[in-house]
Amino acid sequence: MTDGDRRLHLNAFLMAPGHHDAAWRHPSSRPDRATDVAYFQELARTAERGRLDSIFFADGLAVWHRVGSNVSGGLEPLTLLSAIAVATERIGLIATASTTFNEPFTLARLFASLDHISGGRAGWNIVTSGNTAEAHNFNLDEHVPHAVRYERAAEFVEVAAKLWDSWADDAVLLDVAGGRYADPDRVRPIDHAGTHFKVRGPLNVQRPPQGRPLLVQAGSSEDGREFAARHAEAVFTAQQTLADGQTFYKDVKTRAERLGRDPGGVKILPGICPILGSTEEEARRLERELTDLQVLDYGLAQLSSMLNTDLADVPLDAPVPEHLLPAEDDVNGNKSRFTLVSELARRDRLTVREIIARLGGGRGHRVVTGTPEQVADQMEEWFREGAADGFNVMPPVLPTGLEDFVDHVVPVLQRRGLFRTEYTGRTLREHYGLPRPPGN
Amino acid sequence: MTDGDRRLHLNAFLMAPGHHDAAWRHPSSRPDRATDVAYFQELARTAERGRLDSIFFADGLAVWHRVGSNVSGGLEPLTLLSAIAVATERIGLIATASTTFNEPFTLARLFASLDHISGGRAGWNIVTSGNTAEAHNFNLDEHVPHAVRYERAAEFVEVAAKLWDSWADDAVLLDVAGGRYADPDRVRPIDHAGTHFKVRGPLNVQRPPQGRPLLVQAGSSEDGREFAARHAEAVFTAQQTLADGQTFYKDVKTRAERLGRDPGGVKILPGICPILGSTEEEARRLERELTDLQVLDYGLAQLSSMLNTDLADVPLDAPVPEHLLPAEDDVNGNKSRFTLVSELARRDRLTVREIIARLGGGRGHRVVTGTPEQVADQMEEWFREGAADGFNVMPPVLPTGLEDFVDHVVPVLQRRGLFRTEYTGRTLREHYGLPRPPGN
């Protein structure tokens, strides 16, 4: 593909009421449908109507603080995406799942099953689970240290890949007359014995249509970038400025190349929270409405969680006290989010209240407020200037934010030749232009 | 409900090509659709057309021996049932899942999610995983001992129940104006700290529509029966004779009563493999066709697995050598299946070949060959004579065996007033006449 043929890739990041933390209080959201599978099927069909590459669900293994002041307690991603798979035909389906609190046999199997159910549309956003509340649900008093989590994650992905490859593509013979359903020599144990896992295999699911699900990753720490460069085929990232986006893009591509990979085989997808209006004024009004609906307690709890501290008693109209901003090395959680907050506090000297308002839109992701043309301009700039292969689209309010994006931004991108007008492939890998891993 | 109102409960036990081990070689089966979600949706809709209580998928966490000579490597039950849930409206959806190789938070969440997705139709067949091949996929060299597995299972179910109850039924307020999505005082940590698990909670899924999924169990050992009597609401069991069925039925009900439970709250569902024909001769012919299609190597491997030994070199037309029939106490696997084989070998002095033929139909479950009237007679007898509250229906060949059962046996049972003609409830618990557990 020449550079002129290069196309954007778009993922719709779905979350019950939308990405703005006040979305559930906005009249256009549907917080009453947070556990309604039909609602998510409708969102997925909207994304498919826009010819998006994929939809995606984030995940955590605990209820966070202050369950009261935002939507919480929704559906589990792999069961939800299985139910969405059979209500859609083309769109990719990406689920987050943790390598710290799962076993590779179990997870490899769930994703293989989803890939069969969807006809080759499964993707796995690999996370190592950054929050102590998650450890408390899995027999631990303390969290697993950052470095150990990444070491385990690397071995986990290695085992999962071996399991997906354990059935050869041509293992099933269906030789009814001869009584041979499969060729036992093409369904092989993996006999993995490593530091964290001992798994004999083979997997008890036939090789998935895609060979392996698409591997996605979102860590931005040193460990996270190295992991992404080694394993990820798509990377979700939070970048606020074009310069930061370019630096991150180049860094991950360079790391991948150094590891012997084709840098084109790692798609970089920065988050974008598009607050849309038919005029800029209308968009700004929606943004103000959302800010006005923020629950301060919730914002404080979110910020406390990002910083791994308790901000309940700090003055709202003063900067975050310096002693509550730990050095990045001390953070055993979501390091990229911490770095961002730290910049807002240290560099921009924002007050606690201002930081909460700033984070409300995309929880650290870039918010672009404006008309469809303005949002498309921003996307095009990042795409052309080496900061993005596409975007992780985070509508501030659902379902309306996704409908607006599909109906008004996608056509602009299509007119500019930046985005497909029809699906050309059937699998998630085909949508992202990524090869099917060869079998064994 | 007076005894005259008592109705049968029917569960369709689904398995890609059918329950006869030669089903996949029979022209009416579809071994080519073993990973095709649409195939299973069709089976579920057939069962729903028959007004059955539920469908059910067994599960294991390994590929068994001799992967070559039967269908293998199909879909994972929880993802599969999520995809079936949205293609059906009433039928219950029961998935097998292991307490030995899962964590309670993960599994409680998956079942809660399936219960939401299906609008209250989820059931969990609790297994402790009896095969060493499974241990080898989960970091172990040896299997976890039988007693330890059951001890863990009991605590596992206790933790899961606490997690399902951790969101009160009325926890979600949806108070948009007041900024209160849920009442934090009604979403409570469980703070469980036991022998096997330490789980803080609460669950990150709102309370399921059924409160808790239906709990099903199938262990027939001493530990298994005690577990069933304490926890199960439906029990799958393999019983060959009316007398054995009556003894088992009475035993489990008595144990439940002794534990302070309503014995009516534990439904006993023996397995039945109905080999149907419009005449008895036609049914016998189908049975012979299937026996003739058996792959001897596969039967030997199955039998070896049941006995936890290797029969590859024993003469086929002689009895099983006595030294290969261990005492039940030494069996750390599926004890009920072992006992059955042991009876066929020791009591009936069947040859290895004869045992393989006998087990081919229902892998140890009762095979009834005959016309719809004859099969219905057998079911009615067991139901009236205190051996069954209903049946775990195991069609020998799918999809035809289920279609025949629904179209020809169900109407007979309905005419006799033994089975519902329309669904009267919406949830799986309602189908089985079981109460919704109160919240906290």
PDB file of C-alpha atoms in Angstrom, chain B residues 134-374:
ATOM      1  CA  GLU B 134      -7.210 -30.744  33.178  1.00  0.00           C
ATOM      2  CA  ALA B 135      -4.730 -30.257  36.025  1.00  0.00           C
ATOM      3  CA  HIS B 136      -1.931 -30.318  33.446  1.00  0.00           C
ATOM      4  CA  ASN B 137      -3.404 -27.246  31.773  1.00  0.00           C
ATOM      5  CA  PHE B 138      -3.419 -25.317  35.055  1.00  0.00           C
ATOM      6  CA  ASN B 139       0.148 -25.455  36.345  1.00  0.00           C
ATOM      7  CA  LEU B 140      -0.212 -28.756  38.208  1.00  0.00           C
ATOM      8  CA  ASP B 141       1.586 -32.081  37.790  1.00  0.00           C
ATOM      9  CA  GLU B 142      -0.902 -34.056  39.840  1.00  0.00           C
ATOM     10  CA  HIS B 143      -4.632 -33.647  40.198  1.00  0.00           C
ATOM     11  CA  VAL B 144      -6.136 -31.950  43.241  1.00  0.00           C
ATOM     12  CA  PRO B 145      -7.474 -34.712  45.555  1.00  0.00           C
ATOM     13  CA  HIS B 146     -11.230 -35.416  45.481  1.00  0.00           C
ATOM     14  CA  ALA B 147     -11.910 -34.247  49.042  1.00  0.00           C
ATOM     15  CA  VAL B 148      -9.941 -31.017  48.610  1.00  0.00           C
ATOM     16  CA  ARG B 149     -11.804 -30.280  45.375  1.00  0.00           C
ATOM     17  CA  TYR B 150     -15.156 -30.619  47.142  1.00  0.00           C
ATOM     18  CA  GLU B 151     -14.014 -28.536  50.091  1.00  0.00           C
ATOM     19  CA  ARG B 152     -12.918 -25.825  47.677  1.00  0.00           C
ATOM     20  CA  ALA B 153     -16.176 -26.153  45.728  1.00  0.00           C
ATOM     21  CA  ALA B 154     -18.261 -25.575  48.872  1.00  0.00           C
ATOM     22  CA  GLU B 155     -16.352 -22.409  49.751  1.00  0.00           C
ATOM     23  CA  PHE B 156     -16.409 -21.322  46.093  1.00  0.00           C
ATOM     24  CA  VAL B 157     -20.220 -21.501  45.966  1.00  0.00           C
ATOM     25  CA  GLU B 158     -20.458 -19.667  49.280  1.00  0.00           C
ATOM     26  CA  VAL B 159     -18.301 -16.823  47.941  1.00  0.00           C
ATOM     27  CA  ALA B 160     -20.197 -16.708  44.648  1.00  0.00           C
ATOM     28  CA  ALA B 161     -23.525 -16.466  46.490  1.00  0.00           C
ATOM     29  CA  LYS B 162     -22.212 -13.598  48.612  1.00  0.00           C
ATOM     30  CA  LEU B 163     -21.042 -11.826  45.460  1.00  0.00           C
ATOM     31  CA  TRP B 164     -24.405 -12.232  43.708  1.00  0.00           C
ATOM     32  CA  ASP B 165     -26.064 -10.799  46.804  1.00  0.00           C
ATOM     33  CA  SER B 166     -23.575  -7.939  47.182  1.00  0.00           C
ATOM     34  CA  TRP B 167     -25.731  -5.565  45.173  1.00  0.00           C
ATOM     35  CA  ALA B 168     -29.116  -5.236  46.864  1.00  0.00           C
ATOM     36  CA  ASP B 169     -32.100  -5.646  44.541  1.00  0.00           C
ATOM     37  CA  ASP B 170     -32.886  -1.967  45.000  1.00  0.00           C
ATOM     38  CA  ALA B 171     -29.306  -0.666  44.933  1.00  0.00           C
ATOM     39  CA  VAL B 172     -29.700   1.199  41.641  1.00  0.00           C
ATOM     40  CA  LEU B 173     -31.491   4.498  42.264  1.00  0.00           C
ATOM     41  CA  LEU B 174     -31.120   6.188  38.857  1.00  0.00           C
ATOM     42  CA  ASP B 175     -31.546   9.496  40.644  1.00  0.00           C
ATOM     43  CA  VAL B 176     -30.342  11.698  37.804  1.00  0.00           C
ATOM     44  CA  ALA B 177     -31.321  14.996  39.413  1.00  0.00           C
ATOM     45  CA  GLY B 178     -29.625  14.146  42.698  1.00  0.00           C
ATOM     46  CA  GLY B 179     -26.525  12.701  41.017  1.00  0.00           C
ATOM     47  CA  ARG B 180     -26.995   9.339  42.692  1.00  0.00           C
ATOM     48  CA  TYR B 181     -26.851   6.386  40.300  1.00  0.00           C
ATOM     49  CA  ALA B 182     -26.745   3.802  43.069  1.00  0.00           C
ATOM     50  CA  ASP B 183     -26.933   3.776  46.837  1.00  0.00           C
ATOM     51  CA  PRO B 184     -23.420   2.965  48.079  1.00  0.00           C
ATOM     52  CA  ASP B 185     -24.879   1.565  51.294  1.00  0.00           C
ATOM     53  CA  ARG B 186     -26.706  -1.086  49.287  1.00  0.00           C
ATOM     54  CA  VAL B 187     -23.609  -2.223  47.362  1.00  0.00           C
ATOM     55  CA  ARG B 188     -21.586  -3.910  50.051  1.00  0.00           C
ATOM     56  CA  PRO B 189     -18.186  -5.589  50.294  1.00  0.00           C
ATOM     57  CA  ILE B 190     -18.459  -9.251  51.259  1.00  0.00           C
ATOM     58  CA  ASP B 191     -15.109  -9.389  53.096  1.00  0.00           C
ATOM     59  CA  HIS B 192     -14.826 -13.124  52.710  1.00  0.00           C
ATOM     60  CA  ALA B 193     -11.713 -14.697  54.225  1.00  0.00           C
ATOM     61  CA  GLY B 194     -11.724 -18.499  54.255  1.00  0.00           C
ATOM     62  CA  THR B 195      -9.490 -21.496  53.664  1.00  0.00           C
ATOM     63  CA  HIS B 196      -9.296 -21.252  49.907  1.00  0.00           C
ATOM     64  CA  PHE B 197     -10.419 -17.719  49.081  1.00  0.00           C
ATOM     65  CA  LYS B 198     -10.048 -14.159  50.237  1.00  0.00           C
ATOM     66  CA  VAL B 199     -12.447 -11.891  48.381  1.00  0.00           C
ATOM     67  CA  ARG B 200     -13.423  -8.387  49.369  1.00  0.00           C
ATOM     68  CA  GLY B 201     -16.169  -7.684  46.831  1.00  0.00           C
ATOM     69  CA  PRO B 202     -18.662  -6.334  45.983  1.00  0.00           C
ATOM     70  CA  LEU B 203     -19.219  -7.903  42.555  1.00  0.00           C
ATOM     71  CA  ASN B 204     -18.871  -5.499  39.625  1.00  0.00           C
ATOM     72  CA  VAL B 205     -22.173  -6.638  38.128  1.00  0.00           C
ATOM     73  CA  GLN B 206     -25.554  -5.583  39.467  1.00  0.00           C
ATOM     74  CA  ARG B 207     -27.674  -8.265  41.104  1.00  0.00           C
ATOM     75  CA  PRO B 208     -28.780 -10.763  38.442  1.00  0.00           C
ATOM     76  CA  PRO B 209     -32.484 -10.918  37.475  1.00  0.00           C
ATOM     77  CA  GLN B 210     -32.789 -14.328  39.162  1.00  0.00           C
ATOM     78  CA  GLY B 211     -30.914 -13.132  42.233  1.00  0.00           C
ATOM     79  CA  ARG B 212     -28.590 -16.049  41.709  1.00  0.00           C
ATOM     80  CA  PRO B 213     -28.332 -18.377  38.720  1.00  0.00           C
ATOM     81  CA  LEU B 214     -29.902 -21.797  39.167  1.00  0.00           C
ATOM     82  CA  LEU B 215     -27.359 -24.119  40.817  1.00  0.00           C
ATOM     83  CA  VAL B 216     -27.020 -27.532  39.230  1.00  0.00           C
ATOM     84  CA  GLN B 217     -24.786 -30.391  40.221  1.00  0.00           C
ATOM     85  CA  ALA B 218     -23.992 -33.862  38.990  1.00  0.00           C
ATOM     86  CA  GLY B 219     -21.646 -35.552  41.444  1.00  0.00           C
ATOM     87  CA  SER B 220     -22.758 -38.972  42.652  1.00  0.00           C
ATOM     88  CA  SER B 221     -19.952 -39.862  45.057  1.00  0.00           C
ATOM     89  CA  GLU B 222     -20.530 -39.462  48.800  1.00  0.00           C
ATOM     90  CA  ASP B 223     -18.959 -35.977  48.620  1.00  0.00           C
ATOM     91  CA  GLY B 224     -20.960 -35.234  45.491  1.00  0.00           C
ATOM     92  CA  ARG B 225     -24.318 -36.203  47.004  1.00  0.00           C
ATOM     93  CA  GLU B 226     -23.668 -34.257  50.152  1.00  0.00           C
ATOM     94  CA  PHE B 227     -22.707 -31.253  48.041  1.00  0.00           C
ATOM     95  CA  ALA B 228     -25.850 -31.645  45.932  1.00  0.00           C
ATOM     96  CA  ALA B 229     -28.049 -31.926  49.012  1.00  0.00           C
ATOM     97  CA  ARG B 230     -26.536 -28.755  50.441  1.00  0.00           C
ATOM     98  CA  HIS B 231     -26.239 -26.532  47.366  1.00  0.00           C
ATOM     99  CA  ALA B 232     -27.929 -27.915  44.273  1.00  0.00           C
ATOM    100  CA  GLU B 233     -31.366 -26.938  43.017  1.00  0.00           C
ATOM    101  CA  ALA B 234     -31.244 -29.451  40.178  1.00  0.00           C
ATOM    102  CA  VAL B 235     -29.209 -32.639  40.008  1.00  0.00           C
ATOM    103  CA  PHE B 236     -28.144 -34.448  36.847  1.00  0.00           C
ATOM    104  CA  THR B 237     -27.497 -38.126  37.492  1.00  0.00           C
ATOM    105  CA  ALA B 238     -26.795 -41.359  35.597  1.00  0.00           C
ATOM    106  CA  GLN B 239     -29.078 -44.181  36.810  1.00  0.00           C
ATOM    107  CA  GLN B 240     -29.614 -47.401  34.887  1.00  0.00           C
ATOM    108  CA  THR B 241     -32.536 -49.036  36.707  1.00  0.00           C
ATOM    109  CA  LEU B 242     -35.731 -47.800  38.352  1.00  0.00           C
ATOM    110  CA  ALA B 243     -34.570 -49.239  41.675  1.00  0.00           C
ATOM    111  CA  ASP B 244     -31.230 -47.417  41.489  1.00  0.00           C
ATOM    112  CA  GLY B 245     -33.051 -44.252  40.444  1.00  0.00           C
ATOM    113  CA  GLN B 246     -35.421 -44.507  43.412  1.00  0.00           C
ATOM    114  CA  THR B 247     -32.569 -45.107  45.834  1.00  0.00           C
ATOM    115  CA  PHE B 248     -30.620 -42.109  44.549  1.00  0.00           C
ATOM    116  CA  TYR B 249     -33.712 -39.885  44.504  1.00  0.00           C
ATOM    117  CA  LYS B 250     -34.608 -40.752  48.063  1.00  0.00           C
ATOM    118  CA  ASP B 251     -31.052 -40.416  49.257  1.00  0.00           C
ATOM    119  CA  VAL B 252     -30.547 -36.887  47.929  1.00  0.00           C
ATOM    120  CA  LYS B 253     -33.986 -35.683  49.080  1.00  0.00           C
ATOM    121  CA  THR B 254     -33.399 -37.142  52.552  1.00  0.00           C
ATOM    122  CA  ARG B 255     -29.997 -35.514  52.813  1.00  0.00           C
ATOM    123  CA  ALA B 256     -31.477 -32.171  51.754  1.00  0.00           C
ATOM    124  CA  GLU B 257     -34.245 -32.479  54.333  1.00  0.00           C
ATOM    125  CA  ARG B 258     -31.738 -33.360  57.038  1.00  0.00           C
ATOM    126  CA  LEU B 259     -29.890 -30.165  56.156  1.00  0.00           C
ATOM    127  CA  GLY B 260     -33.081 -28.176  56.699  1.00  0.00           C
ATOM    128  CA  ARG B 261     -33.939 -27.710  53.044  1.00  0.00           C
ATOM    129  CA  ASP B 262     -37.285 -28.283  51.329  1.00  0.00           C
ATOM    130  CA  PRO B 263     -36.698 -31.549  49.413  1.00  0.00           C
ATOM    131  CA  GLY B 264     -38.948 -30.149  46.670  1.00  0.00           C
ATOM    132  CA  GLY B 265     -36.293 -27.485  46.122  1.00  0.00           C
ATOM    133  CA  VAL B 266     -33.882 -30.108  44.713  1.00  0.00           C
ATOM    134  CA  LYS B 267     -35.036 -31.430  41.346  1.00  0.00           C
ATOM    135  CA  ILE B 268     -33.614 -34.836  40.429  1.00  0.00           C
ATOM    136  CA  LEU B 269     -33.076 -35.247  36.688  1.00  0.00           C
ATOM    137  CA  PRO B 270     -31.702 -38.630  35.587  1.00  0.00           C
ATOM    138  CA  GLY B 271     -30.150 -38.787  32.145  1.00  0.00           C
ATOM    139  CA  ILE B 272     -32.082 -40.492  29.387  1.00  0.00           C
ATOM    140  CA  CYS B 273     -30.833 -41.174  25.875  1.00  0.00           C
ATOM    141  CA  PRO B 274     -33.985 -41.769  23.809  1.00  0.00           C
ATOM    142  CA  ILE B 275     -33.330 -43.700  20.606  1.00  0.00           C
ATOM    143  CA  LEU B 276     -36.593 -43.074  18.779  1.00  0.00           C
ATOM    144  CA  GLY B 277     -38.426 -44.615  15.842  1.00  0.00           C
ATOM    145  CA  SER B 278     -42.002 -44.521  14.625  1.00  0.00           C
ATOM    146  CA  THR B 279     -41.966 -48.271  15.305  1.00  0.00           C
ATOM    147  CA  GLU B 280     -39.871 -50.203  17.761  1.00  0.00           C
ATOM    148  CA  GLU B 281     -38.159 -51.911  14.829  1.00  0.00           C
ATOM    149  CA  GLU B 282     -37.201 -48.559  13.347  1.00  0.00           C
ATOM    150  CA  ALA B 283     -35.750 -47.451  16.672  1.00  0.00           C
ATOM    151  CA  ARG B 284     -33.759 -50.689  17.007  1.00  0.00           C
ATOM    152  CA  ARG B 285     -32.454 -50.197  13.489  1.00  0.00           C
ATOM    153  CA  LEU B 286     -31.147 -46.718  14.370  1.00  0.00           C
ATOM    154  CA  GLU B 287     -29.507 -48.151  17.467  1.00  0.00           C
ATOM    155  CA  ARG B 288     -27.793 -50.871  15.408  1.00  0.00           C
ATOM    156  CA  GLU B 289     -26.658 -48.348  12.818  1.00  0.00           C
ATOM    157  CA  LEU B 290     -25.014 -46.335  15.561  1.00  0.00           C
ATOM    158  CA  THR B 291     -23.356 -49.322  17.197  1.00  0.00           C
ATOM    159  CA  ASP B 292     -21.994 -50.397  13.832  1.00  0.00           C
ATOM    160  CA  LEU B 293     -20.453 -46.949  13.358  1.00  0.00           C
ATOM    161  CA  GLN B 294     -18.561 -46.964  16.671  1.00  0.00           C
ATOM    162  CA  VAL B 295     -14.804 -46.450  16.455  1.00  0.00           C
ATOM    163  CA  LEU B 296     -13.378 -49.107  18.729  1.00  0.00           C
ATOM    164  CA  ASP B 297     -10.238 -47.121  19.529  1.00  0.00           C
ATOM    165  CA  TYR B 298     -12.363 -44.251  20.749  1.00  0.00           C
ATOM    166  CA  GLY B 299     -14.501 -46.501  22.932  1.00  0.00           C
ATOM    167  CA  LEU B 300     -11.388 -48.014  24.441  1.00  0.00           C
ATOM    168  CA  ALA B 301      -9.938 -44.591  25.185  1.00  0.00           C
ATOM    169  CA  GLN B 302     -13.223 -43.460  26.773  1.00  0.00           C
ATOM    170  CA  LEU B 303     -13.376 -46.573  28.922  1.00  0.00           C
ATOM    171  CA  SER B 304      -9.723 -46.185  29.868  1.00  0.00           C
ATOM    172  CA  SER B 305     -10.449 -42.625  30.931  1.00  0.00           C
ATOM    173  CA  MET B 306     -13.439 -43.683  33.054  1.00  0.00           C
ATOM    174  CA  LEU B 307     -11.293 -46.279  34.805  1.00  0.00           C
ATOM    175  CA  ASN B 308      -8.221 -44.061  34.941  1.00  0.00           C
ATOM    176  CA  THR B 309      -6.190 -46.849  33.382  1.00  0.00           C
ATOM    177  CA  ASP B 310      -4.929 -47.916  29.951  1.00  0.00           C
ATOM    178  CA  LEU B 311      -6.883 -50.679  28.245  1.00  0.00           C
ATOM    179  CA  ALA B 312      -5.122 -50.423  24.886  1.00  0.00           C
ATOM    180  CA  ASP B 313      -3.635 -53.921  25.151  1.00  0.00           C
ATOM    181  CA  VAL B 314      -6.440 -55.920  26.808  1.00  0.00           C
ATOM    182  CA  PRO B 315      -8.336 -58.546  24.729  1.00  0.00           C
ATOM    183  CA  LEU B 316     -11.632 -57.117  23.484  1.00  0.00           C
ATOM    184  CA  ASP B 317     -13.700 -60.258  23.845  1.00  0.00           C
ATOM    185  CA  ALA B 318     -12.782 -61.030  27.426  1.00  0.00           C
ATOM    186  CA  PRO B 319     -13.893 -59.366  30.682  1.00  0.00           C
ATOM    187  CA  VAL B 320     -11.917 -56.392  31.994  1.00  0.00           C
ATOM    188  CA  PRO B 321      -9.022 -57.841  34.014  1.00  0.00           C
ATOM    189  CA  GLU B 322      -9.812 -57.515  37.714  1.00  0.00           C
ATOM    190  CA  HIS B 323      -6.565 -55.669  38.529  1.00  0.00           C
ATOM    191  CA  LEU B 324      -7.609 -52.832  36.186  1.00  0.00           C
ATOM    192  CA  LEU B 325     -10.774 -52.182  38.222  1.00  0.00           C
ATOM    193  CA  PRO B 326      -9.541 -50.149  41.195  1.00  0.00           C
ATOM    194  CA  ALA B 327     -11.575 -49.773  44.367  1.00  0.00           C
ATOM    195  CA  GLU B 328     -13.808 -46.687  44.315  1.00  0.00           C
ATOM    196  CA  ASP B 329     -11.766 -45.074  47.072  1.00  0.00           C
ATOM    197  CA  ASP B 330      -8.782 -44.979  44.763  1.00  0.00           C
ATOM    198  CA  VAL B 331     -10.643 -43.187  42.013  1.00  0.00           C
ATOM    199  CA  ASN B 332      -9.894 -39.481  41.922  1.00  0.00           C
ATOM    200  CA  GLY B 333     -12.142 -38.740  39.000  1.00  0.00           C
ATOM    201  CA  ASN B 334     -15.705 -39.322  37.969  1.00  0.00           C
ATOM    202  CA  LYS B 335     -16.735 -41.804  40.664  1.00  0.00           C
ATOM    203  CA  SER B 336     -20.297 -42.397  39.500  1.00  0.00           C
ATOM    204  CA  ARG B 337     -19.166 -43.370  36.024  1.00  0.00           C
ATOM    205  CA  PHE B 338     -16.555 -45.644  37.516  1.00  0.00           C
ATOM    206  CA  THR B 339     -19.121 -47.427  39.669  1.00  0.00           C
ATOM    207  CA  LEU B 340     -21.310 -48.061  36.648  1.00  0.00           C
ATOM    208  CA  VAL B 341     -18.513 -49.545  34.576  1.00  0.00           C
ATOM    209  CA  SER B 342     -17.440 -51.582  37.521  1.00  0.00           C
ATOM    210  CA  GLU B 343     -20.953 -53.068  37.784  1.00  0.00           C
ATOM    211  CA  LEU B 344     -21.064 -53.921  34.088  1.00  0.00           C
ATOM    212  CA  ALA B 345     -17.692 -55.623  34.395  1.00  0.00           C
ATOM    213  CA  ARG B 346     -17.941 -57.299  37.819  1.00  0.00           C
ATOM    214  CA  ARG B 347     -21.661 -58.006  38.151  1.00  0.00           C
ATOM    215  CA  ASP B 348     -22.710 -58.553  34.542  1.00  0.00           C
ATOM    216  CA  ARG B 349     -19.360 -59.992  33.414  1.00  0.00           C
ATOM    217  CA  LEU B 350     -19.574 -58.090  30.101  1.00  0.00           C
ATOM    218  CA  THR B 351     -16.607 -58.203  27.765  1.00  0.00           C
ATOM    219  CA  VAL B 352     -14.664 -55.063  26.945  1.00  0.00           C
ATOM    220  CA  ARG B 353     -16.353 -54.919  23.539  1.00  0.00           C
ATOM    221  CA  GLU B 354     -19.806 -55.290  25.088  1.00  0.00           C
ATOM    222  CA  ILE B 355     -19.130 -52.564  27.620  1.00  0.00           C
ATOM    223  CA  ILE B 356     -18.011 -50.219  24.841  1.00  0.00           C
ATOM    224  CA  ALA B 357     -21.240 -50.896  22.918  1.00  0.00           C
ATOM    225  CA  ARG B 358     -23.303 -50.390  26.075  1.00  0.00           C
ATOM    226  CA  LEU B 359     -21.609 -47.119  26.931  1.00  0.00           C
ATOM    227  CA  GLY B 360     -21.760 -45.831  23.373  1.00  0.00           C
ATOM    228  CA  GLY B 361     -25.302 -44.526  23.666  1.00  0.00           C
ATOM    229  CA  GLY B 362     -25.223 -42.378  26.743  1.00  0.00           C
ATOM    230  CA  ARG B 363     -21.722 -42.753  28.174  1.00  0.00           C
ATOM    231  CA  GLY B 364     -23.182 -44.442  31.235  1.00  0.00           C
ATOM    232  CA  HIS B 365     -26.615 -42.843  31.075  1.00  0.00           C
ATOM    233  CA  ARG B 366     -29.771 -44.875  30.523  1.00  0.00           C
ATOM    234  CA  VAL B 367     -30.626 -45.612  26.911  1.00  0.00           C
ATOM    235  CA  VAL B 368     -34.311 -46.158  26.053  1.00  0.00           C
ATOM    236  CA  THR B 369     -34.968 -47.443  22.562  1.00  0.00           C
ATOM    237  CA  GLY B 370     -38.501 -47.415  21.207  1.00  0.00           C
ATOM    238  CA  THR B 371     -41.485 -45.434  19.997  1.00  0.00           C
ATOM    239  CA  PRO B 372     -42.419 -42.040  21.444  1.00  0.00           C
ATOM    240  CA  GLU B 373     -45.149 -43.770  23.490  1.00  0.00           C
ATOM    241  CA  GLN B 374     -42.674 -46.295  24.869  1.00  0.00           C
TER     242      GLN B 374
END
